[in-house]
Amino acid sequence: PVIARRLGPFPEIVEAAEGGVLFETESELLDALRTIQTDQGWRDRHGDQARRAFETFWSEDQVLAAYGAELARAAHRKGDVSLARLLEAGAF
């Protein structure tokens, strides 16, 4: 499971993954640490969710596929159809 500060992109990521908890204060951080330390069921559930979210959204294969697709869109916008096709075919 993830413990992250409720700041920047972390709330969106942690909430979408349902694999952790967010904190704003020192007290909330300590509560989250105690929960992870003492609640095996919570730890297992959130750990499993975090793993599934990672494999679905942030694994190397997923990130590279999304990056390649974005590069292909950029190539299309620039008019480089041959490069776009290579990228769409997985050349990245």
XYZ file of N, CA and C in Angstrom:
276
model
N 0.825 -1.199 0.000
C 0.000 0.000 0.000
C 0.866 1.258 0.000
N 0.258 2.330 -0.435
C 0.950 3.609 -0.535
C 0.446 4.554 0.552
N 1.365 5.276 1.143
C 1.016 6.405 2.004
C 1.604 7.623 1.313
N 0.743 8.562 0.940
C 1.218 9.728 0.200
C 0.607 11.002 0.754
N 1.344 12.058 0.618
C 0.853 13.364 1.054
C -0.256 13.827 0.113
N -1.279 14.430 0.654
C -2.386 14.961 -0.147
C -1.888 16.251 -0.806
N -1.141 16.067 -1.905
C -0.461 17.180 -2.542
C -0.177 16.822 -3.994
N -0.262 17.784 -4.874
C 0.086 17.575 -6.276
C -0.733 16.472 -6.915
N -0.074 15.575 -7.650
C -0.799 14.524 -8.365
C -1.175 13.329 -7.490
N -0.647 13.276 -6.271
C -0.825 12.082 -5.443
C -2.273 11.748 -5.101
N -3.121 12.721 -4.766
C -4.512 12.356 -4.460
C -5.202 11.643 -5.624
N -5.043 12.167 -6.820
C -5.686 11.540 -7.980
C -5.167 10.123 -8.198
N -3.879 9.946 -8.079
C -3.265 8.636 -8.316
C -3.691 7.630 -7.249
N -3.566 8.001 -5.989
C -3.886 7.073 -4.896
C -5.374 6.745 -4.881
N -6.219 7.745 -5.109
C -7.663 7.489 -5.107
C -8.073 6.614 -6.286
N -7.488 6.831 -7.455
C -7.809 5.996 -8.620
C -7.372 4.553 -8.388
N -6.229 4.381 -7.762
C -5.694 3.038 -7.524
C -6.393 2.335 -6.372
N -6.965 3.094 -5.448
C -7.558 2.535 -4.237
C -6.566 1.642 -3.507
N -5.304 2.043 -3.557
C -4.265 1.204 -2.989
C -3.468 1.854 -1.885
N -4.099 2.788 -1.190
C -3.358 3.423 -0.120
C -4.170 4.483 0.578
N -3.454 5.362 1.244
C -4.091 6.403 2.043
C -3.306 7.703 1.872
N -4.039 8.796 1.956
C -3.438 10.123 1.849
C -3.416 10.791 3.217
N -2.455 11.673 3.416
C -2.396 12.404 4.678
C -2.082 13.868 4.412
N -2.507 14.709 5.339
C -2.173 16.135 5.304
C -1.370 16.540 6.529
N -1.687 15.933 7.645
C -1.050 16.337 8.900
C -0.144 15.227 9.425
N 0.695 15.601 10.350
C 1.561 14.618 10.995
C 0.729 13.547 11.697
N -0.357 13.957 12.310
C -1.241 13.017 13.001
C -1.838 12.002 12.021
N -2.268 12.471 10.857
C -2.820 11.552 9.842
C -1.750 10.596 9.332
N -0.534 11.085 9.178
C 0.567 10.218 8.755
C 0.818 9.136 9.797
N 0.862 9.513 11.052
C 1.085 8.529 12.118
C -0.040 7.504 12.172
N -1.286 7.957 11.994
C -2.424 7.027 11.960
C -2.277 6.039 10.810
N -1.888 6.532 9.645
C -1.722 5.661 8.478
C -0.615 4.640 8.713
N 0.476 5.080 9.288
C 1.582 4.161 9.582
C 1.158 3.092 10.587
N 0.393 3.497 11.596
C -0.100 2.517 12.576
C -1.032 1.503 11.911
N -1.892 1.983 11.028
C -2.824 1.080 10.340
C -2.063 0.058 9.512
N -1.098 0.512 8.750
C -0.312 -0.419 7.930
C 0.439 -1.406 8.817
N 0.908 -0.926 9.930
C 1.686 -1.772 10.836
C 0.824 -2.807 11.552
N -0.418 -2.467 11.870
C -1.204 -3.325 12.758
C -2.395 -4.027 12.115
N -2.842 -3.582 10.950
C -4.062 -4.137 10.346
C -3.717 -4.948 9.098
N -3.493 -6.240 9.302
C -3.093 -7.128 8.205
C -4.124 -7.137 7.077
N -5.408 -7.170 7.412
C -6.454 -7.185 6.390
C -6.427 -5.933 5.533
N -6.306 -4.781 6.174
C -6.222 -3.509 5.446
C -4.998 -3.509 4.545
N -3.877 -3.936 5.107
C -2.618 -3.976 4.361
C -2.724 -4.895 3.154
N -3.323 -6.062 3.333
C -3.472 -7.003 2.219
C -4.386 -6.447 1.130
N -5.546 -5.908 1.530
C -6.501 -5.364 0.547
C -5.889 -4.226 -0.259
N -5.312 -3.273 0.442
C -4.752 -2.110 -0.242
C -3.479 -2.460 -1.008
N -2.721 -3.391 -0.499
C -1.539 -3.853 -1.228
C -1.919 -4.534 -2.531
N -2.950 -5.379 -2.489
C -3.431 -6.039 -3.712
C -3.953 -5.017 -4.717
N -4.722 -4.043 -4.225
C -5.249 -2.997 -5.112
C -4.114 -2.185 -5.729
N -3.128 -1.845 -4.930
C -1.994 -1.069 -5.435
C -1.255 -1.853 -6.513
N -1.063 -3.129 -6.311
C -0.382 -3.972 -7.305
C -1.188 -4.026 -8.597
N -2.508 -4.237 -8.495
C -3.355 -4.288 -9.700
C -3.319 -2.965 -10.456
N -3.393 -1.869 -9.730
C -3.349 -0.554 -10.380
C -2.008 -0.342 -11.068
N -0.933 -0.728 -10.414
C 0.385 -0.589 -11.030
C 0.448 -1.383 -12.324
N 0.026 -2.635 -12.279
C 0.095 -3.480 -13.470
C -0.806 -2.968 -14.587
N -1.939 -2.354 -14.230
C -2.884 -1.852 -15.221
C -2.438 -0.529 -15.826
N -1.910 0.374 -15.005
C -1.653 1.737 -15.472
C -0.187 2.129 -15.573
N 0.675 1.575 -14.745
C 2.022 2.119 -14.642
C 3.140 1.112 -14.885
N 2.812 -0.084 -15.340
C 3.884 -1.032 -15.645
C 4.666 -0.515 -16.854
N 5.845 -1.022 -17.045
C 6.678 -0.589 -18.171
C 5.939 -0.747 -19.499
N 5.279 -1.878 -19.700
C 4.552 -2.104 -20.955
C 3.460 -1.063 -21.169
N 2.700 -0.756 -20.126
C 1.611 0.219 -20.241
C 2.147 1.619 -20.528
N 3.177 2.011 -19.812
C 3.725 3.355 -19.977
C 4.353 3.509 -21.361
N 5.107 2.515 -21.800
C 5.728 2.606 -23.121
C 4.685 2.621 -24.232
N 3.616 1.844 -24.085
C 2.547 1.853 -25.090
C 1.889 3.234 -25.157
N 1.617 3.825 -24.022
C 1.002 5.159 -23.996
C 1.956 6.205 -24.568
N 3.219 6.087 -24.252
C 4.220 7.026 -24.764
C 4.344 6.891 -26.278
N 4.394 5.652 -26.765
C 4.463 5.422 -28.211
C 3.248 5.976 -28.928
N 2.066 5.808 -28.336
C 0.837 6.340 -28.936
C 0.879 7.862 -28.991
N 1.401 8.484 -27.951
C 1.516 9.951 -27.946
C 2.513 10.417 -29.000
N 3.619 9.702 -29.137
C 4.584 10.043 -30.186
C 3.964 9.883 -31.571
N 3.160 8.847 -31.763
C 2.483 8.640 -33.051
C 1.530 9.797 -33.344
N 0.793 10.251 -32.341
C -0.111 11.402 -32.541
C 0.686 12.649 -32.919
N 1.825 12.840 -32.271
C 2.671 13.994 -32.598
C 3.202 13.878 -34.025
N 3.593 12.681 -34.428
C 4.077 12.478 -35.801
C 2.972 12.773 -36.809
N 1.756 12.345 -36.514
C 0.618 12.661 -37.394
C 0.425 14.171 -37.500
N 0.480 14.866 -36.372
C 0.289 16.324 -36.389
C 1.362 17.020 -37.219
N 2.565 16.469 -37.206
C 3.669 17.045 -37.978
C 3.649 16.582 -39.434
N 2.741 15.668 -39.747
C 2.633 15.190 -41.125
C 3.574 14.057 -41.480
N 4.231 13.466 -40.496
C 5.150 12.352 -40.754
C 4.389 11.035 -40.609
N 3.662 10.698 -41.662
C 2.788 9.523 -41.635
C 3.587 8.235 -41.499
N 4.750 8.154 -42.155
C 5.531 6.907 -42.079
C 6.023 6.659 -40.651
N 6.488 7.700 -39.971
C 6.911 7.539 -38.577
C 5.718 7.187 -37.697
N 4.598 7.847 -37.925
C 3.396 7.562 -37.141
C 2.994 6.103 -37.282
N 3.039 5.584 -38.486
C 2.665 4.172 -38.706
C 3.628 3.227 -37.998
N 4.918 3.534 -38.052
C 5.897 2.698 -37.342
C 5.608 2.680 -35.840
N 5.336 3.851 -35.303
C 5.043 3.938 -33.869
C 3.753 3.214 -33.522
N 2.744 3.341 -34.365
C 1.469 2.656 -34.127
C 1.621 1.140 -34.212
N 2.598 0.694 -34.975
C 2.842 -0.744 -35.114
C 3.696 -1.289 -33.969
N 4.079 -0.413 -33.062
C 4.846 -0.870 -31.905
C 6.339 -0.726 -32.063
N 6.781 0.116 -32.991
C 8.218 0.284 -33.215
C 8.919 0.957 -32.044
N 8.153 1.539 -31.156
C 8.769 2.208 -30.017
C 9.144 1.199 -29.024
